[in-house]
Short mmCIF file of C-alpha atoms and ligand atoms in Angstrom, two decimals:
data_model
loop_
_atom_site.label_atom_id
_atom_site.label_comp_id
_atom_site.label_asym_id
_atom_site.label_seq_id
_atom_site.Cartn_x
_atom_site.Cartn_y
_atom_site.Cartn_z
CA MET A 1 0.07 -0.31 -0.51
CA LYS A 2 1.49 3.65 -1.24
CA PHE A 3 1.53 5.26 1.73
CA GLN A 4 1.25 2.86 4.53
CA PRO A 5 3.29 3.89 8.64
CA HIS A 6 5.18 2.64 10.10
CA ALA A 7 2.79 1.00 12.07
CA SER A 8 -0.20 2.74 13.97
CA HIS A 9 0.75 5.23 16.61
CA PHE A 10 3.55 7.10 17.39
CA ILE A 11 4.54 7.23 21.13
CA ASN A 12 6.81 8.09 23.79
CA GLY A 13 9.34 9.12 20.10
CA GLU A 14 8.58 5.62 18.17
CA TYR A 15 5.42 4.13 16.01
CA VAL A 16 3.67 1.46 18.29
CA GLU A 17 1.36 -1.18 17.04
CA ASP A 18 -0.79 -4.16 18.50
CA THR A 19 -2.41 -5.29 15.84
CA ASN A 20 -5.58 -5.63 18.77
CA GLY A 21 -6.83 -2.21 17.97
CA ARG A 22 -10.50 -1.80 15.60
CA GLU A 23 -8.54 -2.23 11.73
CA ILE A 24 -8.70 1.25 9.70
CA GLU A 25 -8.78 1.69 6.24
CA VAL A 26 -7.12 4.58 4.81
CA ILE A 27 -9.30 5.46 1.06
CA TYR A 28 -7.35 7.83 -1.62
CA PRO A 29 -11.39 10.31 -2.11
CA ALA A 30 -10.04 10.56 -5.62
CA THR A 31 -10.20 7.02 -6.64
CA GLY A 32 -11.53 3.96 -3.60
CA GLU A 33 -8.15 2.88 -3.11
CA LEU A 34 -6.56 1.81 -0.07
CA ILE A 35 -3.95 3.22 0.27
CA ALA A 36 -2.89 2.12 4.22
CA LYS A 37 -4.80 -0.20 7.00
CA LEU A 38 -4.03 0.98 10.89
CA HIS A 39 -5.21 -0.30 13.86
CA SER A 40 -7.52 1.54 16.38
CA ALA A 41 -5.98 2.42 19.42
CA THR A 42 -5.86 -0.53 22.06
CA PRO A 43 -6.22 0.20 26.23
CA ALA A 44 -3.12 -0.63 26.82
CA ILE A 45 -1.69 2.23 23.50
CA ILE A 46 -3.83 4.85 25.27
CA ASP A 47 -2.49 3.86 28.13
CA LEU A 48 1.52 3.75 27.01
CA ALA A 49 0.75 7.47 25.42
CA LEU A 50 -0.90 8.84 28.34
CA LYS A 51 1.84 7.58 30.16
CA ALA A 52 4.44 8.80 28.32
CA ALA A 53 3.28 11.98 28.27
CA GLN A 54 2.76 12.50 31.57
CA ASP A 55 6.70 10.77 32.44
CA ALA A 56 7.28 13.83 29.97
CA GLN A 57 5.76 16.69 31.39
CA GLN A 58 7.72 18.38 34.22
CA ALA A 59 11.36 17.76 31.91
CA TRP A 60 9.87 19.48 29.08
CA ALA A 61 8.15 22.57 31.05
CA ALA A 62 11.58 22.94 32.85
CA LEU A 63 13.57 23.88 29.94
CA SER A 64 13.92 27.91 28.72
CA GLY A 65 10.82 29.28 26.69
CA THR A 66 14.08 29.64 24.20
CA GLU A 67 15.07 26.42 24.06
CA ARG A 68 11.74 25.02 23.53
CA GLY A 69 10.89 28.10 21.20
CA ARG A 70 14.22 26.70 19.39
CA ILE A 71 12.53 22.99 19.10
CA LEU A 72 9.28 24.32 17.41
CA ARG A 73 10.74 26.65 14.62
CA ARG A 74 13.13 24.27 13.57
CA ALA A 75 10.55 21.38 13.27
CA SER A 76 8.56 24.42 11.10
CA ASP A 77 11.37 25.11 8.80
CA ILE A 78 12.03 21.25 8.23
CA ILE A 79 8.16 20.89 7.81
CA ARG A 80 8.46 23.38 5.18
CA LYS A 81 11.36 22.12 3.50
CA ARG A 82 9.18 18.95 2.95
CA ASN A 83 5.91 20.64 1.90
CA TYR A 84 6.02 18.69 -1.06
CA ASP A 85 5.95 15.31 -0.21
CA LEU A 86 3.46 16.33 3.02
CA SER A 87 1.24 17.35 0.72
CA VAL A 88 0.95 15.13 -1.33
CA LEU A 89 0.46 12.53 1.65
CA GLU A 90 -1.89 15.77 2.47
CA THR A 91 -3.84 15.61 -0.96
CA HIS A 92 -3.85 11.26 -1.29
CA ASP A 93 -5.32 11.60 3.07
CA THR A 94 -8.22 13.78 1.79
CA GLY A 95 -8.43 14.45 -1.89
CA LYS A 96 -8.33 18.12 -1.63
CA PRO A 97 -6.26 18.86 -4.29
CA LEU A 98 -2.46 19.36 -4.60
CA GLN A 99 -3.13 22.99 -5.94
CA GLU A 100 -4.68 23.62 -2.02
CA THR A 101 -2.40 21.23 -0.05
CA THR A 102 0.72 22.72 -1.32
CA VAL A 103 -0.36 26.46 -0.14
CA ALA A 104 -3.32 25.50 2.58
CA ASP A 105 -1.70 22.60 5.05
CA ALA A 106 1.99 21.25 6.21
CA THR A 107 2.48 25.55 5.10
CA SER A 108 -0.40 26.81 7.65
CA GLY A 109 1.39 24.36 10.69
CA ALA A 110 5.01 25.22 9.54
CA ASP A 111 3.23 29.37 10.18
CA ALA A 112 1.65 28.24 13.62
CA LEU A 113 5.50 26.00 14.57
CA GLU A 114 7.35 29.24 13.90
CA TYR A 115 4.56 31.66 16.06
CA PHE A 116 4.31 29.87 19.58
CA GLY A 117 8.19 28.46 19.04
CA GLY A 118 8.87 32.34 18.38
CA LEU A 119 6.27 32.81 20.92
CA ALA A 120 8.17 30.92 24.00
CA GLY A 121 10.23 32.40 25.07
CA SER A 122 8.64 35.82 26.13
CA LEU A 123 5.83 33.71 28.08
CA THR A 124 5.98 35.31 31.43
CA GLY A 125 3.83 36.63 34.60
CA GLU A 126 4.09 39.73 36.14
CA HIS A 127 5.20 42.30 38.70
CA ILE A 128 2.53 43.74 40.55
CA ALA A 129 2.85 46.00 43.24
CA LEU A 130 1.03 46.75 46.60
CA GLY A 131 0.92 48.93 49.32
CA GLY A 132 3.55 49.38 52.43
CA GLY A 133 6.34 47.00 49.09
CA ASP A 134 4.93 43.93 49.42
CA PHE A 135 4.49 42.68 46.19
CA VAL A 136 2.54 40.18 43.82
CA TYR A 137 5.00 38.02 40.93
CA THR A 138 2.54 35.53 38.75
CA ILE A 139 4.43 32.41 37.61
CA ARG A 140 2.82 31.17 33.89
CA GLN A 141 2.73 27.26 33.80
CA ALA A 142 1.48 24.64 32.03
CA LEU A 143 -2.00 22.54 32.29
CA GLY A 144 0.61 19.41 31.70
CA VAL A 145 -0.81 16.45 29.09
CA CYS A 146 -3.09 17.72 26.55
CA VAL A 147 -5.37 16.20 24.58
CA GLY A 148 -6.00 17.23 21.07
CA ILE A 149 -8.28 15.55 18.93
CA GLY A 150 -8.75 16.40 14.98
CA ALA A 151 -11.54 17.20 12.25
CA TRP A 152 -10.16 14.80 9.04
CA ASN A 153 -10.67 18.40 6.55
CA TYR A 154 -6.88 19.76 7.67
CA PRO A 155 -5.07 17.32 9.88
CA THR A 156 -2.01 18.48 8.90
CA GLN A 157 -3.01 21.92 10.57
CA ILE A 158 -5.17 20.69 13.13
CA ALA A 159 -2.70 18.60 14.23
CA CYS A 160 0.21 21.89 14.55
CA TRP A 161 -2.03 25.00 15.81
CA LYS A 162 -2.68 21.94 18.42
CA ALA A 163 1.01 20.87 19.02
CA ALA A 164 2.29 24.63 18.52
CA PRO A 165 0.57 26.78 21.14
CA ALA A 166 0.57 23.51 23.86
CA LEU A 167 3.69 22.99 23.81
CA ALA A 168 4.96 26.92 23.39
CA CYS A 169 3.54 26.86 27.00
CA GLY A 170 5.73 23.16 28.06
CA ASN A 171 2.52 21.07 27.53
CA THR A 172 2.26 17.41 27.31
CA MET A 173 0.48 16.09 24.35
CA ILE A 174 -1.41 12.78 23.07
CA PHE A 175 -3.08 13.93 20.08
CA LYS A 176 -5.78 11.53 17.85
CA PRO A 177 -6.21 12.24 14.80
CA SER A 178 -10.03 11.76 12.52
CA GLU A 179 -9.66 7.99 11.53
CA THR A 180 -10.61 9.28 8.55
CA THR A 181 -7.56 11.11 7.99
CA PRO A 182 -4.83 9.45 10.14
CA LEU A 183 -1.71 9.62 8.12
CA SER A 184 -0.15 13.40 8.65
CA ALA A 185 -0.26 13.56 11.51
CA LEU A 186 1.94 10.63 12.15
CA LYS A 187 4.86 12.89 10.05
CA VAL A 188 4.50 15.54 12.49
CA ALA A 189 4.79 13.22 14.87
CA GLU A 190 8.16 12.15 13.55
CA ILE A 191 9.70 16.02 12.89
CA LEU A 192 8.99 16.71 16.05
CA CYS A 193 11.76 14.48 16.77
CA GLU A 194 14.12 15.36 14.23
CA ALA A 195 13.28 18.82 15.37
CA GLY A 196 14.84 17.99 18.88
CA ALA A 197 11.73 17.79 20.55
CA PRO A 198 12.65 14.66 23.81
CA LYS A 199 10.79 11.67 23.38
CA GLY A 200 6.72 11.59 24.45
CA ILE A 201 6.15 14.92 24.26
CA TYR A 202 3.84 15.08 21.18
CA ASN A 203 2.43 11.35 20.84
CA VAL A 204 -1.02 10.46 18.08
CA VAL A 205 -2.96 7.70 18.88
CA GLN A 206 -5.26 6.70 15.41
CA GLY A 207 -8.89 5.29 16.74
CA TYR A 208 -13.09 6.18 16.67
CA GLY A 209 -14.45 8.48 18.85
CA GLU A 210 -14.89 5.88 21.71
CA VAL A 211 -10.68 6.58 22.07
CA GLY A 212 -11.03 10.72 22.23
CA ALA A 213 -13.48 9.00 24.91
CA ALA A 214 -11.23 7.00 26.93
CA LEU A 215 -8.17 10.05 26.71
CA VAL A 216 -11.05 12.91 27.51
CA THR A 217 -11.58 10.82 30.82
CA ASP A 218 -9.14 9.52 31.76
CA GLN A 219 -7.45 11.95 34.74
CA ARG A 220 -3.88 12.48 33.99
CA VAL A 221 -5.41 14.80 31.16
CA ALA A 222 -6.00 18.35 32.57
CA LYS A 223 -7.07 20.00 29.28
CA VAL A 224 -9.61 19.55 25.89
CA SER A 225 -8.63 20.56 22.41
CA LEU A 226 -11.29 19.08 20.15
CA THR A 227 -12.17 19.91 16.69
CA GLY A 228 -14.49 19.16 14.49
CA SER A 229 -18.58 18.93 14.76
CA VAL A 230 -20.92 20.34 17.36
CA PRO A 231 -23.16 17.36 18.31
CA THR A 232 -19.12 15.64 19.02
CA GLY A 233 -18.93 19.00 21.04
CA ARG A 234 -21.36 19.57 23.07
CA LYS A 235 -20.16 15.28 24.09
CA VAL A 236 -16.61 15.94 25.11
CA TYR A 237 -16.45 19.57 27.03
CA ALA A 238 -19.22 18.61 28.59
CA ALA A 239 -17.02 14.86 29.74
CA ALA A 240 -14.42 17.14 30.22
CA ALA A 241 -16.04 19.14 32.94
CA ALA A 242 -17.05 16.43 34.71
CA GLU A 243 -13.46 16.47 35.53
CA MET A 244 -13.08 19.49 35.51
CA LYS A 245 -10.66 20.05 33.11
CA HIS A 246 -9.63 22.87 30.74
CA VAL A 247 -11.32 23.19 27.39
CA THR A 248 -10.85 24.79 23.56
CA MET A 249 -13.34 24.43 20.92
CA GLU A 250 -13.42 24.34 17.22
CA LEU A 251 -16.70 23.54 16.10
CA GLY A 252 -18.88 23.83 12.68
CA GLY A 253 -20.81 27.13 10.88
CA LYS A 254 -23.19 28.19 9.14
CA SER A 255 -22.25 31.04 8.17
CA PRO A 256 -23.43 33.90 6.41
CA ILE A 257 -21.66 35.98 4.07
CA ILE A 258 -23.92 39.24 3.20
CA VAL A 259 -23.56 41.11 -0.51
CA PHE A 260 -24.64 44.63 -0.87
CA ASP A 261 -26.12 46.50 -4.37
CA ASP A 262 -23.26 48.10 -3.75
CA ALA A 263 -20.23 45.16 -3.60
CA ASP A 264 -17.57 45.03 -6.11
CA LEU A 265 -18.99 41.65 -7.49
CA GLU A 266 -16.16 40.10 -9.15
CA ASP A 267 -15.54 40.12 -5.80
CA ALA A 268 -18.05 39.49 -2.94
CA ILE A 269 -18.33 36.05 -5.48
CA SER A 270 -14.70 35.07 -4.91
CA GLY A 271 -15.45 35.17 -1.59
CA ALA A 272 -18.57 33.04 -1.83
CA ILE A 273 -15.95 31.27 -3.92
CA LEU A 274 -13.77 31.16 -1.79
CA GLY A 275 -15.91 30.43 0.96
CA ASN A 276 -17.90 27.87 -0.28
CA PHE A 277 -16.37 25.31 -2.50
CA TYR A 278 -12.74 25.63 -1.59
CA SER A 279 -11.85 21.73 -0.51
CA SER A 280 -15.55 20.33 -1.49
CA GLY A 281 -16.75 22.92 0.98
CA GLN A 282 -15.24 21.18 3.81
CA VAL A 283 -14.00 24.17 5.81
CA CYS A 284 -15.65 25.04 8.85
CA SER A 285 -15.49 29.09 8.47
CA ASN A 286 -17.97 28.67 4.85
CA GLY A 287 -20.28 31.06 4.57
CA THR A 288 -22.74 29.03 3.61
CA ARG A 289 -25.68 31.46 3.48
CA VAL A 290 -24.70 34.35 0.78
CA PHE A 291 -27.43 37.24 1.40
CA VAL A 292 -27.48 38.80 -1.76
CA GLN A 293 -29.73 42.45 -1.78
CA LYS A 294 -32.21 41.59 -4.21
CA GLY A 295 -30.82 44.53 -7.20
CA ILE A 296 -28.05 42.57 -8.00
CA LYS A 297 -29.19 38.58 -7.26
CA GLU A 298 -30.11 38.06 -11.04
CA ALA A 299 -26.05 38.96 -12.02
CA PHE A 300 -24.77 38.04 -8.86
CA LEU A 301 -26.48 34.36 -9.88
CA LYS A 302 -25.32 34.50 -13.62
CA ARG A 303 -21.59 35.69 -12.63
CA LEU A 304 -21.11 32.91 -10.91
CA THR A 305 -22.70 30.34 -12.59
CA GLU A 306 -19.70 31.74 -15.57
CA ARG A 307 -17.23 31.13 -12.72
CA LEU A 308 -18.28 28.29 -11.61
CA GLY A 309 -18.44 26.35 -15.09
CA GLN A 310 -14.31 27.77 -14.83
CA ALA A 311 -13.33 25.06 -11.78
CA LYS A 312 -11.37 22.36 -12.96
CA ILE A 313 -11.99 19.37 -11.57
CA GLY A 314 -10.79 16.43 -11.34
CA ASP A 315 -7.49 14.11 -10.79
CA PRO A 316 -6.30 16.30 -7.50
CA MET A 317 -2.38 16.05 -7.95
CA ASP A 318 -2.28 17.48 -11.29
CA MET A 319 -1.96 20.74 -9.84
CA ASP A 320 -4.21 22.34 -12.34
CA VAL A 321 -6.67 21.04 -10.76
CA SER A 322 -8.75 23.40 -8.87
CA PHE A 323 -11.68 21.32 -7.72
CA GLY A 324 -11.09 17.72 -6.41
CA PRO A 325 -13.36 15.18 -4.48
CA MET A 326 -15.27 14.56 -0.93
CA VAL A 327 -13.05 13.14 2.21
CA SER A 328 -15.19 10.08 1.69
CA GLU A 329 -18.40 8.10 0.20
CA ARG A 330 -19.74 9.04 3.41
CA GLN A 331 -19.82 12.51 3.41
CA LEU A 332 -20.99 12.46 -0.35
CA ASN A 333 -23.80 11.06 0.19
CA ILE A 334 -24.80 13.24 3.25
CA VAL A 335 -24.02 16.26 1.62
CA LYS A 336 -26.85 14.18 -1.24
CA GLY A 337 -28.90 13.72 1.70
CA TYR A 338 -28.96 17.47 1.38
CA ILE A 339 -29.79 18.50 -1.70
CA ALA A 340 -31.91 16.57 -1.91
CA ILE A 341 -33.46 18.07 1.20
CA GLY A 342 -33.30 21.37 -1.05
CA ILE A 343 -34.38 20.28 -3.59
CA GLU A 344 -38.30 18.78 -2.23
CA GLU A 345 -38.16 21.57 0.10
CA GLY A 346 -38.15 24.26 -3.22
CA ALA A 347 -34.87 25.92 -3.38
CA ARG A 348 -33.75 27.03 -7.51
CA LEU A 349 -31.52 24.67 -8.30
CA VAL A 350 -29.27 27.23 -10.11
CA SER A 351 -26.08 25.40 -11.05
CA GLY A 352 -24.39 21.37 -10.39
CA GLY A 353 -26.20 19.16 -8.05
CA GLN A 354 -25.38 16.29 -9.27
CA GLN A 355 -22.00 13.37 -8.35
CA LEU A 356 -19.74 13.36 -10.96
CA LYS A 357 -20.15 9.75 -13.23
CA ARG A 358 -16.29 9.00 -12.10
CA GLU A 359 -14.52 7.08 -10.16
CA GLY A 360 -14.77 8.81 -6.64
CA PHE A 361 -16.52 10.45 -4.34
CA TYR A 362 -16.95 13.70 -6.43
CA LEU A 363 -20.34 15.85 -5.95
CA GLU A 364 -20.03 18.92 -8.63
CA PRO A 365 -20.36 22.90 -6.84
CA THR A 366 -24.06 23.52 -6.47
CA VAL A 367 -25.50 26.76 -5.65
CA PHE A 368 -29.16 26.74 -4.88
CA ALA A 369 -30.90 29.87 -4.95
CA ASP A 370 -34.55 31.12 -3.82
CA VAL A 371 -33.63 30.34 -0.47
CA THR A 372 -35.46 30.95 2.31
CA ASP A 373 -34.64 31.37 5.57
CA LYS A 374 -36.68 28.23 7.24
CA MET A 375 -35.11 25.72 4.78
CA THR A 376 -32.61 22.62 5.96
CA ILE A 377 -30.18 24.23 4.17
CA ALA A 378 -29.98 27.29 5.40
CA ARG A 379 -29.80 26.12 9.27
CA GLU A 380 -27.87 23.14 9.49
CA GLU A 381 -24.19 22.43 8.39
CA ILE A 382 -23.95 20.22 5.57
CA PHE A 383 -19.74 20.90 4.98
CA GLY A 384 -19.82 19.49 1.00
CA PRO A 385 -20.28 21.83 -1.98
CA VAL A 386 -23.42 23.74 -1.29
CA MET A 387 -23.92 27.49 -1.50
CA SER A 388 -27.33 28.32 -0.53
CA VAL A 389 -27.78 32.23 -2.10
CA LEU A 390 -30.89 34.16 -0.46
CA ASP A 391 -32.18 37.71 -0.78
CA PHE A 392 -32.49 40.60 1.48
CA ASP A 393 -34.06 44.25 1.44
CA THR A 394 -32.20 46.07 4.07
CA GLU A 395 -29.05 46.49 6.26
CA ASP A 396 -31.73 45.59 9.42
CA GLU A 397 -33.25 42.83 8.15
CA VAL A 398 -30.82 40.85 6.76
CA LEU A 399 -28.11 41.09 9.81
CA ALA A 400 -30.89 39.61 11.89
CA ARG A 401 -31.67 36.85 9.72
CA ALA A 402 -27.58 36.30 9.41
CA ASN A 403 -27.30 36.20 13.59
CA ASP A 404 -30.96 34.09 13.49
CA THR A 405 -28.47 29.93 13.91
CA GLU A 406 -27.12 28.56 17.20
CA PHE A 407 -23.71 29.14 15.56
CA GLY A 408 -21.25 31.94 15.42
CA LEU A 409 -17.76 31.01 13.65
CA ALA A 410 -17.93 33.59 11.15
CA ALA A 411 -19.07 36.18 9.54
CA GLY A 412 -18.92 37.96 5.93
CA VAL A 413 -19.43 41.72 4.15
CA PHE A 414 -18.85 43.11 0.58
CA THR A 415 -19.23 46.45 0.39
CA ALA A 416 -18.52 49.72 -0.93
CA ASP A 417 -19.32 51.88 2.00
CA LEU A 418 -17.07 51.29 5.51
CA THR A 419 -18.84 53.28 7.46
CA ARG A 420 -21.94 50.09 6.90
CA ALA A 421 -19.44 47.25 7.13
CA HIS A 422 -18.05 48.30 10.56
CA ARG A 423 -21.38 48.99 11.64
CA VAL A 424 -22.73 45.67 10.67
CA VAL A 425 -19.50 43.56 11.69
CA ALA A 426 -20.37 45.32 14.78
CA GLY A 427 -23.63 43.78 14.71
CA PHE A 428 -22.77 40.17 13.90
CA GLU A 429 -22.75 37.75 16.69
CA ALA A 430 -19.30 35.57 15.03
CA GLY A 431 -16.12 35.14 16.11
CA SER A 432 -14.36 35.87 12.50
CA CYS A 433 -15.34 38.12 10.59
CA PHE A 434 -14.30 39.77 7.23
CA ILE A 435 -14.65 42.71 5.22
CA ASN A 436 -14.35 42.56 1.26
CA THR A 437 -12.62 38.84 1.99
CA TYR A 438 -13.20 35.41 3.50
CA ASN A 439 -11.81 32.89 5.21
CA LEU A 440 -8.52 33.81 5.65
CA ALA A 441 -6.82 32.42 8.51
CA PRO A 442 -3.70 33.35 9.76
CA VAL A 443 -1.94 32.43 13.14
CA GLU A 444 -1.92 35.89 13.80
CA ALA A 445 -5.42 36.55 14.20
CA PRO A 446 -7.53 34.90 17.21
CA PHE A 447 -9.32 31.96 15.46
CA GLY A 448 -13.17 29.98 17.00
CA GLY A 449 -16.36 30.47 17.17
CA SER A 450 -19.01 32.08 19.51
CA LYS A 451 -22.16 30.57 20.45
CA ALA A 452 -22.10 27.08 19.83
CA SER A 453 -19.37 27.15 17.49
CA GLY A 454 -17.56 26.98 20.12
CA VAL A 455 -14.51 28.01 23.29
CA GLY A 456 -12.02 29.73 23.42
CA ARG A 457 -9.59 30.68 20.64
CA GLU A 458 -6.58 29.40 18.80
CA ASN A 459 -3.54 30.97 17.26
CA SER A 460 -2.25 34.40 18.47
CA LYS A 461 -0.92 35.08 21.29
CA LEU A 462 -4.24 34.36 22.63
CA ALA A 463 -3.97 30.55 22.62
CA ILE A 464 -1.02 31.15 25.26
CA ASN A 465 -3.95 31.86 27.94
CA HIS A 466 -5.93 28.31 26.83
CA TYR A 467 -2.63 26.74 27.57
CA SER A 468 -1.27 27.98 30.62
CA GLU A 469 -2.34 29.67 33.95
CA MET A 470 -1.75 31.83 36.44
CA LYS A 471 -0.26 30.74 39.90
CA SER A 472 -0.40 34.07 41.58
CA VAL A 473 2.99 34.19 44.36
CA TYR A 474 1.64 37.25 47.25
CA VAL A 475 5.62 38.64 48.81
CA SER A 476 4.66 40.57 52.56
CA MET A 477 8.16 42.47 53.14
CA ASN A 478 6.39 43.42 56.96
CA SER A 479 5.16 41.55 59.71
CA VAL A 480 2.40 40.00 59.90
CA GLU A 481 -0.63 41.16 61.41
CA ALA A 482 -3.03 38.96 62.89
CA PRO A 483 -6.14 40.29 64.96
CA TYR A 484 -5.82 37.67 67.62
P1 NDP B 1 -17.06 15.22 14.32
O1 NDP B 1 -17.16 16.06 15.52
O2 NDP B 1 -17.57 14.15 14.30
O3 NDP B 1 -15.18 14.71 14.74
C1 NDP B 1 -14.17 14.84 15.52
C2 NDP B 1 -13.78 13.75 16.48
O4 NDP B 1 -14.09 14.08 17.24
C3 NDP B 1 -12.80 13.14 15.36
O5 NDP B 1 -11.44 12.68 15.58
C4 NDP B 1 -14.01 12.16 16.15
O6 NDP B 1 -13.10 10.52 16.26
C5 NDP B 1 -13.63 13.02 17.42
N1 NDP B 1 -14.81 11.72 18.14
C6 NDP B 1 -16.02 11.51 18.06
N2 NDP B 1 -16.62 11.63 18.70
C7 NDP B 1 -16.07 11.49 20.58
C8 NDP B 1 -16.53 11.90 21.41
N3 NDP B 1 -17.24 11.08 22.34
N4 NDP B 1 -15.53 11.60 22.85
C9 NDP B 1 -14.02 11.90 21.77
N5 NDP B 1 -13.59 12.63 20.89
C10 NDP B 1 -15.02 11.87 19.83
O7 NDP B 1 -16.24 15.74 13.19
P2 NDP B 1 -15.41 15.80 11.71
O8 NDP B 1 -14.53 14.54 11.95
O9 NDP B 1 -16.47 15.16 10.86
O10 NDP B 1 -14.90 17.30 10.97
C11 NDP B 1 -16.05 17.89 10.28
C12 NDP B 1 -16.54 18.91 11.71
O11 NDP B 1 -15.81 19.41 11.99
C13 NDP B 1 -17.58 19.89 11.22
O12 NDP B 1 -18.70 20.45 12.32
C14 NDP B 1 -17.01 21.22 10.78
O13 NDP B 1 -17.58 22.20 10.96
C15 NDP B 1 -16.06 20.53 12.02
N6 NDP B 1 -15.11 21.70 11.48
C16 NDP B 1 -14.24 22.54 12.62
C17 NDP B 1 -13.52 23.84 12.57
C18 NDP B 1 -12.55 24.94 13.90
O14 NDP B 1 -12.30 24.86 14.09
N7 NDP B 1 -14.06 25.79 14.47
C19 NDP B 1 -12.00 23.19 11.75
C20 NDP B 1 -12.00 21.95 10.61
C21 NDP B 1 -14.61 20.96 11.33
P3 NDP B 1 -14.22 9.49 15.05
O15 NDP B 1 -13.57 10.59 13.73
O16 NDP B 1 -13.25 8.23 14.70
O17 NDP B 1 -15.65 9.29 14.50
#
């Protein structure tokens, strides 16, 4: 098999196997070909990983931030050097076009390792002067063993976005990738070791949901960071809360993009394309409810359809291909189900809607118009290449409708009126907002959701607060006064 790793898990600096674990078949979504066979972690493997992470944590935290940072930055350099090979692997794991994976996956992981590697040496507490010479100083401490659980859409990026701030703060990590895309996190673990990471600071265990659940409930774990759907988030958050563990939840969305009639039409269409069809629509922050002001609706749809005709759908390994298959047959069927519901509930199918007659899990980029707020396709996260276009008259009306959702991950507005743009953004109930662009996630900016879309933030300096806690130390310079 083309991409068979040495073994399923990476624990304490080496590959480990236990063939008693349930089999995991890794399928190349473009052809349906089996490219690797792994095994889900058994209780013995889970315990081995927890023990390794626990044993390694104190010595790792005792290094200076600069030393930890140097290792992360070295790992970032190695990832950049191997970007092409890592991208080929990511394309086979996910089906995403090489045109995308070479610029948005391993490179984004490298950005996180570089950024948090750079920050590691500057993580400090503070000195707080009190009256009479007394003072408090604070010590920024690691939380301990962290568990990362990933979704299947950006496996390398998710593995690094969680590892980088966790390790920079002196924590150790056990990462469980989605069983649909288990391969690239193993490469991240290998590369961290090659960069000089001590054994046990970053471990990868494979498995289905129950492996994640076993990790989340273990007493040795201090923090859980999940990237996944809202239903899984609710379960994991509840399990972590029972033990009072720290959490970061990066969950799903049904984000709005609002296009006013004064917007640059080509830019707005570019934003809507990026926010619906990149990675075949399998992006959490996608703007899948596109509200277009009535006067420009038909022009928007006409030009959008023309531009979708230019998408090159095909073999994701061909650098000219800009639109690949869905990640799995299961996800393809879920999305086809939503398309059928959209038609049944009376939305107008403007473009696409069909599975391609070829091997692999290909679905045409699909656009529905005349979608109303109550339709299922406007309310539920589809996680596939399906755009819903809704129309509106006024700013107040559209903002209220845009916010009328349980989700709050992202939101975008396209308009030439900057005053209006800032006013609308101020009203959005969403964690990541965009003006005249969509779906960018630079490591320097906080990323994460409001409402049911999440808890906490990844990336940026803020992530440090989610992977460390402060200890306050009161120092008295005076005698102690007691009442008796
Ligand atoms: P899931 O929620 O199905 O799974 C996410 C991860 O959680 C998987 O590794 C899964 O394992 C694991 N898991 C499932 N049940 C449990 C449990 N009870 N305890 C612990 N772990 C568990 O999401 P998908 O993998 O289908 O990914 C798609 C979702 O992820 C979408 O909703 C998308 O919006 C969201 N997402 C959010 C992002 C963000 O940053 N906000 C970014 C990317 C995706 P298994 O796969 O074996 O079930």
